[in-house]
XYZ file of C-alpha atoms in Angstrom:
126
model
C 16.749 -14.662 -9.615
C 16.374 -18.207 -9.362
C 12.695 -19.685 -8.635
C 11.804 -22.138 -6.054
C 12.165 -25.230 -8.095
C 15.646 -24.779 -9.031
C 16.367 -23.722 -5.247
C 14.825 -26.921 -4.272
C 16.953 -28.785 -7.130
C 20.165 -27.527 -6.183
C 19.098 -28.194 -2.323
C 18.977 -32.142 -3.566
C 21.973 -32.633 -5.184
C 23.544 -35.586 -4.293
C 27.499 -34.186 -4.517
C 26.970 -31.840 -1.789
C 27.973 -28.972 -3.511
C 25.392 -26.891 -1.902
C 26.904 -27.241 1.309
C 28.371 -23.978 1.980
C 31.447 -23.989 4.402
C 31.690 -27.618 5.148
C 35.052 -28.721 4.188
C 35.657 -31.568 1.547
C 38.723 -32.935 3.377
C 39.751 -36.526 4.878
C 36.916 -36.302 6.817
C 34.063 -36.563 4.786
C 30.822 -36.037 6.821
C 28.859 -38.289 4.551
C 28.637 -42.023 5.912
C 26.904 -44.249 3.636
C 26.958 -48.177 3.392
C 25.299 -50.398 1.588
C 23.199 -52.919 2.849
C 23.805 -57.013 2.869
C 20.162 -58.667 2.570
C 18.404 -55.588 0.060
C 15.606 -58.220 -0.080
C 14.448 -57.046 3.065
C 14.033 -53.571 2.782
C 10.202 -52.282 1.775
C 9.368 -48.559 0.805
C 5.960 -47.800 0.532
C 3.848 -44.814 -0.820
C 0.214 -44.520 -0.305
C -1.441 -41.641 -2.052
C -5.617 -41.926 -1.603
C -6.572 -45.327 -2.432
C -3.268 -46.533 -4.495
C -0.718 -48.352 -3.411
C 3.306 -48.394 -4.606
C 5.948 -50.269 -2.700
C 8.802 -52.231 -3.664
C 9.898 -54.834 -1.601
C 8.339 -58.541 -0.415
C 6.283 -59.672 -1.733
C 6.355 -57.878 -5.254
C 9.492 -56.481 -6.718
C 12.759 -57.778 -4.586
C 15.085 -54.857 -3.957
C 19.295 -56.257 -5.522
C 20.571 -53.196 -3.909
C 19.910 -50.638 -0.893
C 22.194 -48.114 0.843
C 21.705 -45.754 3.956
C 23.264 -42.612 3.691
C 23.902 -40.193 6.451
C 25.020 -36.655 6.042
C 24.840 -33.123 7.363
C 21.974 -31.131 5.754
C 23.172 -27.839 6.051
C 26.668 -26.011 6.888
C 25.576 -24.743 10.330
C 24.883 -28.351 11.323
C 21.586 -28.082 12.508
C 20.008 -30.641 10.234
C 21.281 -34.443 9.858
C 19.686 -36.186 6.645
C 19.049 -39.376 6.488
C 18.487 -41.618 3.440
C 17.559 -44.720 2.264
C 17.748 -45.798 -1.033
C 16.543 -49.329 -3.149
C 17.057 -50.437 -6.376
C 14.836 -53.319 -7.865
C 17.014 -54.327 -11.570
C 16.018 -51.432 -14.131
C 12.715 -50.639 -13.515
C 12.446 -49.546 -9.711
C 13.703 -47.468 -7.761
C 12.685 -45.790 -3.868
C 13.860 -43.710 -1.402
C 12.987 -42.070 1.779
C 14.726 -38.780 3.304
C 14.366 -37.570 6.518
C 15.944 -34.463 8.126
C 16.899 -34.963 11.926
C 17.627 -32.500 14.554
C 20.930 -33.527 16.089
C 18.460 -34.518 19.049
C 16.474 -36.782 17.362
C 19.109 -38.199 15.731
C 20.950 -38.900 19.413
C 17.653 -40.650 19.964
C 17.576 -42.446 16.796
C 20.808 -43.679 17.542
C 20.203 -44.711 21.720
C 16.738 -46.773 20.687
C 19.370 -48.607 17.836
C 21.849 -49.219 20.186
C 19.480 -50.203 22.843
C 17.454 -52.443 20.146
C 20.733 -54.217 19.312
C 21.568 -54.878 22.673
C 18.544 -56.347 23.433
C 18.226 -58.965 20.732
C 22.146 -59.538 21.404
C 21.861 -60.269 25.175
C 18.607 -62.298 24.376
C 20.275 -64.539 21.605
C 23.564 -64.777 23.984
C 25.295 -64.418 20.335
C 26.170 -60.984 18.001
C 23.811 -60.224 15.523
C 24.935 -60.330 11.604
């Protein structure tokens, strides 16, 4: 019988494997894309009186991706993650699990964000 740590484990592996019943055809329910300025991007831990981050105005992130995926085969869960590489030495992410309702919401207050500074500027946004 496997203990809690290698359930947890095998619940965090990145190839999906543990994702019982959803298909690995064409369509692939894992978006991810990386993104163009990982410079601005900040993750930030705070843990009693210390401080980690990486981002502005210490260590400046050269890569960061969102990923967004189902959580579990009865699609109940959406996960969201954010990852940021700074060179060799650092490294952050943040997960979050979304209900498909908050993650309609999530989406609406993006779209509506976007179309707010867009109509404000009068041009797209890059």
């Amino acid at each position: 019988m496997a203990d809690d740590t290698d359930q947890l484990e095998e619940r965090d592996r990145g190839d999906g494997s543990h994702l019982e019943g959803v298909s690995d055809a064409d369509d692939d329910p894992t978006d991810s894309f990386d993104l163009e300025w990982a410079e601005r991007v900040r993750i930030g831990v705070s843990r009693g009186e210390e401080d980690l981050e990486i981002g502005p105005p210490r260590e400046y992130p050269n890569r960061a991706d969102i990923a967004v995926r189902p959580v579990s085969a009865d699609s109940t869960r959406i996960g969201l993650s954010i990852d940021v590489m700074a060179s060799d030495y650092g490294a952050g992410h943040a997960d979050v699990e979304l209900t498909p309702a908050e993650a309609r919401t999530l989406r609406d207050r993006l779209d509506e964000t976007v179309r707010w500074m867009t109509d404000t500027e009068g041009d797209e946004m890059e």
